[in-house]
Amino acid sequence: MGFFSPQGRFLTQCQPSCKPDLQITGRALTTKVQVGNTQEAEVQILVINLGDPAYGASVYLNNSLGVPFVSYTVLLEQGSDQMTCVAEGKGVRCTFDRSPLFSQQRGLVNVRFDVTAAKLTEGRGLRNLPAQIDIVGMAEVGNDVDTSNNMAEMKINLELEATIQMTG
């Protein structure tokens, strides 16, 4: 009769352990949100592994106003590996469908957030809206050798318009 050990070994292609190096860049595809008119804000994230195979690599995005994640598009035709993005907490996590992410493999994804007036002003009102939404993307993987290039910041300006009609 045999027994099972509570310990296991995870075999990788690196000895003694992998040293991935994720690099992330981002840009706002929506540069201005007209409060009351604009429905979605879109950003583009590019993650490249410059090191050893990256097991369990992902990107987490959040924004300064807590507006919800709506949808995403992986740009496969531009050389991206397949990714899946799901809401997580007040942000969104995009993971690679295939692991590991090998050296020079990349993920390119457009992520959209709900910036309707109802979502922007939820819990704060129009008077307390800041001048912009800050969106931060963090590339995450264990044993990353250089975390200085794991964050991308994007800014989208908010614009309020008012029409005043005077009669009398």
PDB file of C-alpha atoms in Angstrom:
ATOM      1  CA  MET A   1       0.000   0.000   0.000  1.00  0.00           C
ATOM      2  CA  GLY A   2       1.365   3.438  -0.974  1.00  0.00           C
ATOM      3  CA  PHE A   3       0.931   6.834   0.572  1.00  0.00           C
ATOM      4  CA  PHE A   4       0.525  10.326  -0.771  1.00  0.00           C
ATOM      5  CA  SER A   5       2.889  13.096   0.163  1.00  0.00           C
ATOM      6  CA  PRO A   6       1.442  16.548   0.907  1.00  0.00           C
ATOM      7  CA  GLN A   7       4.426  18.033  -0.928  1.00  0.00           C
ATOM      8  CA  GLY A   8       4.796  18.156  -4.674  1.00  0.00           C
ATOM      9  CA  ARG A   9       7.250  19.434  -7.221  1.00  0.00           C
ATOM     10  CA  PHE A  10       6.468  21.971  -9.884  1.00  0.00           C
ATOM     11  CA  LEU A  11       8.708  21.397 -12.869  1.00  0.00           C
ATOM     12  CA  THR A  12       9.739  24.393 -14.923  1.00  0.00           C
ATOM     13  CA  GLN A  13      12.126  24.918 -17.790  1.00  0.00           C
ATOM     14  CA  CYS A  14      14.518  26.871 -15.545  1.00  0.00           C
ATOM     15  CA  GLN A  15      17.035  25.635 -13.023  1.00  0.00           C
ATOM     16  CA  PRO A  16      16.925  26.258 -10.126  1.00  0.00           C
ATOM     17  CA  SER A  17      14.039  28.717 -10.712  1.00  0.00           C
ATOM     18  CA  CYS A  18      12.721  30.978 -13.466  1.00  0.00           C
ATOM     19  CA  LYS A  19      13.558  34.671 -13.503  1.00  0.00           C
ATOM     20  CA  PRO A  20      10.955  36.349 -15.719  1.00  0.00           C
ATOM     21  CA  ASP A  21      11.020  40.064 -16.492  1.00  0.00           C
ATOM     22  CA  LEU A  22       7.645  41.528 -17.404  1.00  0.00           C
ATOM     23  CA  GLN A  23       7.529  44.966 -18.976  1.00  0.00           C
ATOM     24  CA  ILE A  24       4.253  46.871 -19.324  1.00  0.00           C
ATOM     25  CA  THR A  25       3.287  49.936 -21.308  1.00  0.00           C
ATOM     26  CA  GLY A  26      -0.109  51.544 -21.610  1.00  0.00           C
ATOM     27  CA  ARG A  27      -1.874  54.329 -23.412  1.00  0.00           C
ATOM     28  CA  ALA A  28      -5.283  55.910 -23.186  1.00  0.00           C
ATOM     29  CA  LEU A  29      -7.239  55.382 -26.413  1.00  0.00           C
ATOM     30  CA  THR A  30      -9.932  57.682 -25.004  1.00  0.00           C
ATOM     31  CA  THR A  31      -8.267  61.012 -24.283  1.00  0.00           C
ATOM     32  CA  LYS A  32     -11.311  62.949 -23.061  1.00  0.00           C
ATOM     33  CA  VAL A  33     -14.560  61.942 -21.372  1.00  0.00           C
ATOM     34  CA  GLN A  34     -17.433  64.366 -21.853  1.00  0.00           C
ATOM     35  CA  VAL A  35     -19.493  63.729 -18.724  1.00  0.00           C
ATOM     36  CA  GLY A  36     -23.023  62.879 -19.767  1.00  0.00           C
ATOM     37  CA  ASN A  37     -22.073  62.070 -23.385  1.00  0.00           C
ATOM     38  CA  THR A  38     -19.226  59.550 -23.280  1.00  0.00           C
ATOM     39  CA  GLN A  39     -20.252  55.985 -22.386  1.00  0.00           C
ATOM     40  CA  GLU A  40     -16.919  54.123 -22.260  1.00  0.00           C
ATOM     41  CA  ALA A  41     -13.238  54.930 -21.738  1.00  0.00           C
ATOM     42  CA  GLU A  42     -10.691  52.630 -23.389  1.00  0.00           C
ATOM     43  CA  VAL A  43      -7.036  51.952 -22.633  1.00  0.00           C
ATOM     44  CA  GLN A  44      -4.511  49.711 -24.366  1.00  0.00           C
ATOM     45  CA  ILE A  45      -2.033  47.588 -22.419  1.00  0.00           C
ATOM     46  CA  LEU A  46       1.047  45.822 -23.808  1.00  0.00           C
ATOM     47  CA  VAL A  47       2.924  43.286 -21.652  1.00  0.00           C
ATOM     48  CA  ILE A  48       6.140  41.624 -22.874  1.00  0.00           C
ATOM     49  CA  ASN A  49       8.245  39.031 -21.077  1.00  0.00           C
ATOM     50  CA  LEU A  50      11.938  39.894 -21.473  1.00  0.00           C
ATOM     51  CA  GLY A  51      13.265  37.095 -19.251  1.00  0.00           C
ATOM     52  CA  ASP A  52      12.799  33.405 -18.429  1.00  0.00           C
ATOM     53  CA  PRO A  53       9.368  31.781 -18.821  1.00  0.00           C
ATOM     54  CA  ALA A  54       6.726  33.600 -16.745  1.00  0.00           C
ATOM     55  CA  TYR A  55       4.357  31.167 -15.040  1.00  0.00           C
ATOM     56  CA  GLY A  56       1.010  32.676 -14.013  1.00  0.00           C
ATOM     57  CA  ALA A  57       1.655  36.128 -15.494  1.00  0.00           C
ATOM     58  CA  SER A  58      -1.221  38.603 -15.320  1.00  0.00           C
ATOM     59  CA  VAL A  59      -2.101  42.293 -15.468  1.00  0.00           C
ATOM     60  CA  TYR A  60      -4.295  44.058 -12.926  1.00  0.00           C
ATOM     61  CA  LEU A  61      -5.923  47.393 -13.810  1.00  0.00           C
ATOM     62  CA  ASN A  62      -7.768  49.761 -11.539  1.00  0.00           C
ATOM     63  CA  ASN A  63      -8.869  53.371 -11.757  1.00  0.00           C
ATOM     64  CA  SER A  64      -9.066  56.325  -9.432  1.00  0.00           C
ATOM     65  CA  LEU A  65     -12.861  56.667  -9.626  1.00  0.00           C
ATOM     66  CA  GLY A  66     -13.733  52.988  -9.241  1.00  0.00           C
ATOM     67  CA  VAL A  67     -15.763  52.927 -12.463  1.00  0.00           C
ATOM     68  CA  PRO A  68     -16.543  49.333 -13.479  1.00  0.00           C
ATOM     69  CA  PHE A  69     -14.869  47.221 -16.142  1.00  0.00           C
ATOM     70  CA  VAL A  70     -17.109  46.706 -19.203  1.00  0.00           C
ATOM     71  CA  SER A  71     -15.301  44.631 -21.825  1.00  0.00           C
ATOM     72  CA  TYR A  72     -11.985  43.831 -23.503  1.00  0.00           C
ATOM     73  CA  THR A  73     -10.501  42.911 -26.875  1.00  0.00           C
ATOM     74  CA  VAL A  74      -7.300  40.904 -27.284  1.00  0.00           C
ATOM     75  CA  LEU A  75      -5.404  42.048 -30.391  1.00  0.00           C
ATOM     76  CA  LEU A  76      -4.434  38.614 -31.732  1.00  0.00           C
ATOM     77  CA  GLU A  77      -3.847  39.926 -35.257  1.00  0.00           C
ATOM     78  CA  GLN A  78      -1.088  42.128 -33.832  1.00  0.00           C
ATOM     79  CA  GLY A  79       0.798  39.187 -32.333  1.00  0.00           C
ATOM     80  CA  SER A  80      -0.780  38.945 -28.883  1.00  0.00           C
ATOM     81  CA  ASP A  81      -1.139  35.692 -26.992  1.00  0.00           C
ATOM     82  CA  GLN A  82      -4.735  34.903 -26.011  1.00  0.00           C
ATOM     83  CA  MET A  83      -5.831  36.524 -22.744  1.00  0.00           C
ATOM     84  CA  THR A  84      -8.960  36.511 -20.593  1.00  0.00           C
ATOM     85  CA  CYS A  85     -10.037  39.542 -18.546  1.00  0.00           C
ATOM     86  CA  VAL A  86     -12.491  39.407 -15.640  1.00  0.00           C
ATOM     87  CA  ALA A  87     -13.649  41.909 -13.046  1.00  0.00           C
ATOM     88  CA  GLU A  88     -11.783  41.545  -9.751  1.00  0.00           C
ATOM     89  CA  GLY A  89     -12.622  43.752  -6.810  1.00  0.00           C
ATOM     90  CA  LYS A  90     -12.860  47.318  -8.129  1.00  0.00           C
ATOM     91  CA  GLY A  91     -10.590  46.548 -11.079  1.00  0.00           C
ATOM     92  CA  VAL A  92      -9.992  43.971 -13.770  1.00  0.00           C
ATOM     93  CA  ARG A  93      -7.436  41.156 -14.064  1.00  0.00           C
ATOM     94  CA  CYS A  94      -6.214  39.936 -17.446  1.00  0.00           C
ATOM     95  CA  THR A  95      -4.458  36.561 -17.440  1.00  0.00           C
ATOM     96  CA  PHE A  96      -2.740  34.659 -20.219  1.00  0.00           C
ATOM     97  CA  ASP A  97      -4.713  31.615 -21.339  1.00  0.00           C
ATOM     98  CA  ARG A  98      -1.491  29.688 -21.906  1.00  0.00           C
ATOM     99  CA  SER A  99       1.241  29.408 -19.294  1.00  0.00           C
ATOM    100  CA  PRO A 100       4.088  30.079 -19.275  1.00  0.00           C
ATOM    101  CA  LEU A 101       4.591  33.311 -21.180  1.00  0.00           C
ATOM    102  CA  PHE A 102       7.937  32.663 -22.872  1.00  0.00           C
ATOM    103  CA  SER A 103      10.637  35.234 -23.545  1.00  0.00           C
ATOM    104  CA  GLN A 104       9.546  37.840 -26.130  1.00  0.00           C
ATOM    105  CA  GLN A 105       5.907  36.667 -26.033  1.00  0.00           C
ATOM    106  CA  ARG A 106       3.428  39.436 -25.402  1.00  0.00           C
ATOM    107  CA  GLY A 107      -0.097  40.339 -24.553  1.00  0.00           C
ATOM    108  CA  LEU A 108      -1.845  43.277 -26.202  1.00  0.00           C
ATOM    109  CA  VAL A 109      -5.325  44.072 -24.935  1.00  0.00           C
ATOM    110  CA  ASN A 110      -7.798  46.954 -25.057  1.00  0.00           C
ATOM    111  CA  VAL A 111      -9.829  47.327 -21.856  1.00  0.00           C
ATOM    112  CA  ARG A 112     -12.994  49.432 -21.556  1.00  0.00           C
ATOM    113  CA  PHE A 113     -14.554  51.029 -18.465  1.00  0.00           C
ATOM    114  CA  ASP A 114     -18.084  52.400 -17.901  1.00  0.00           C
ATOM    115  CA  VAL A 115     -17.821  56.206 -17.690  1.00  0.00           C
ATOM    116  CA  THR A 116     -21.489  57.091 -17.922  1.00  0.00           C
ATOM    117  CA  ALA A 117     -22.458  60.071 -15.778  1.00  0.00           C
ATOM    118  CA  ALA A 118     -24.230  57.736 -13.339  1.00  0.00           C
ATOM    119  CA  LYS A 119     -21.048  55.717 -12.709  1.00  0.00           C
ATOM    120  CA  LEU A 120     -18.729  58.734 -12.596  1.00  0.00           C
ATOM    121  CA  THR A 121     -20.833  60.597 -10.036  1.00  0.00           C
ATOM    122  CA  GLU A 122     -21.867  57.565  -7.951  1.00  0.00           C
ATOM    123  CA  GLY A 123     -21.287  58.446  -4.307  1.00  0.00           C
ATOM    124  CA  ARG A 124     -19.589  61.771  -5.086  1.00  0.00           C
ATOM    125  CA  GLY A 125     -21.841  64.042  -7.205  1.00  0.00           C
ATOM    126  CA  LEU A 126     -20.772  66.350 -10.019  1.00  0.00           C
ATOM    127  CA  ARG A 127     -19.165  68.932  -7.721  1.00  0.00           C
ATOM    128  CA  ASN A 128     -16.620  66.436  -6.445  1.00  0.00           C
ATOM    129  CA  LEU A 129     -15.494  65.034  -9.776  1.00  0.00           C
ATOM    130  CA  PRO A 130     -11.752  65.382 -10.318  1.00  0.00           C
ATOM    131  CA  ALA A 131     -10.331  66.736 -13.581  1.00  0.00           C
ATOM    132  CA  GLN A 132      -9.222  63.279 -14.751  1.00  0.00           C
ATOM    133  CA  ILE A 133      -9.429  59.543 -14.266  1.00  0.00           C
ATOM    134  CA  ASP A 134      -6.145  57.827 -13.454  1.00  0.00           C
ATOM    135  CA  ILE A 135      -5.877  54.234 -14.657  1.00  0.00           C
ATOM    136  CA  VAL A 136      -3.004  52.087 -13.398  1.00  0.00           C
ATOM    137  CA  GLY A 137      -1.932  48.747 -14.855  1.00  0.00           C
ATOM    138  CA  MET A 138       0.359  46.392 -12.919  1.00  0.00           C
ATOM    139  CA  ALA A 139       2.102  43.414 -14.549  1.00  0.00           C
ATOM    140  CA  GLU A 140       2.374  40.630 -11.992  1.00  0.00           C
ATOM    141  CA  VAL A 141       4.387  37.388 -11.855  1.00  0.00           C
ATOM    142  CA  GLY A 142       6.423  35.635  -9.179  1.00  0.00           C
ATOM    143  CA  ASN A 143      10.225  36.136  -9.130  1.00  0.00           C
ATOM    144  CA  ASP A 144      10.173  39.111 -11.536  1.00  0.00           C
ATOM    145  CA  VAL A 145      13.808  40.267 -11.787  1.00  0.00           C
ATOM    146  CA  ASP A 146      12.984  43.939 -12.461  1.00  0.00           C
ATOM    147  CA  THR A 147       9.754  45.315 -11.018  1.00  0.00           C
ATOM    148  CA  SER A 148      10.630  48.909 -11.949  1.00  0.00           C
ATOM    149  CA  ASN A 149       8.962  48.406 -15.360  1.00  0.00           C
ATOM    150  CA  ASN A 150       5.827  46.638 -14.076  1.00  0.00           C
ATOM    151  CA  MET A 151       3.525  49.666 -13.830  1.00  0.00           C
ATOM    152  CA  ALA A 152       1.815  51.785 -16.478  1.00  0.00           C
ATOM    153  CA  GLU A 153      -0.199  54.919 -15.711  1.00  0.00           C
ATOM    154  CA  MET A 154      -2.760  56.428 -18.053  1.00  0.00           C
ATOM    155  CA  LYS A 155      -4.739  59.629 -17.577  1.00  0.00           C
ATOM    156  CA  ILE A 156      -8.071  60.485 -19.181  1.00  0.00           C
ATOM    157  CA  ASN A 157      -9.398  64.042 -18.841  1.00  0.00           C
ATOM    158  CA  LEU A 158     -12.961  64.683 -17.691  1.00  0.00           C
ATOM    159  CA  GLU A 159     -14.866  67.535 -19.283  1.00  0.00           C
ATOM    160  CA  LEU A 160     -18.088  69.034 -17.985  1.00  0.00           C
ATOM    161  CA  GLU A 161     -20.359  71.002 -20.270  1.00  0.00           C
ATOM    162  CA  ALA A 162     -23.312  73.049 -19.152  1.00  0.00           C
ATOM    163  CA  THR A 163     -25.988  74.730 -21.174  1.00  0.00           C
ATOM    164  CA  ILE A 164     -27.667  77.633 -19.470  1.00  0.00           C
ATOM    165  CA  GLN A 165     -30.896  79.049 -20.787  1.00  0.00           C
ATOM    166  CA  MET A 166     -32.092  82.372 -19.468  1.00  0.00           C
ATOM    167  CA  THR A 167     -35.613  83.560 -19.990  1.00  0.00           C
ATOM    168  CA  GLY A 168     -37.405  86.566 -18.768  1.00  0.00           C
TER     169      GLY A 168
END
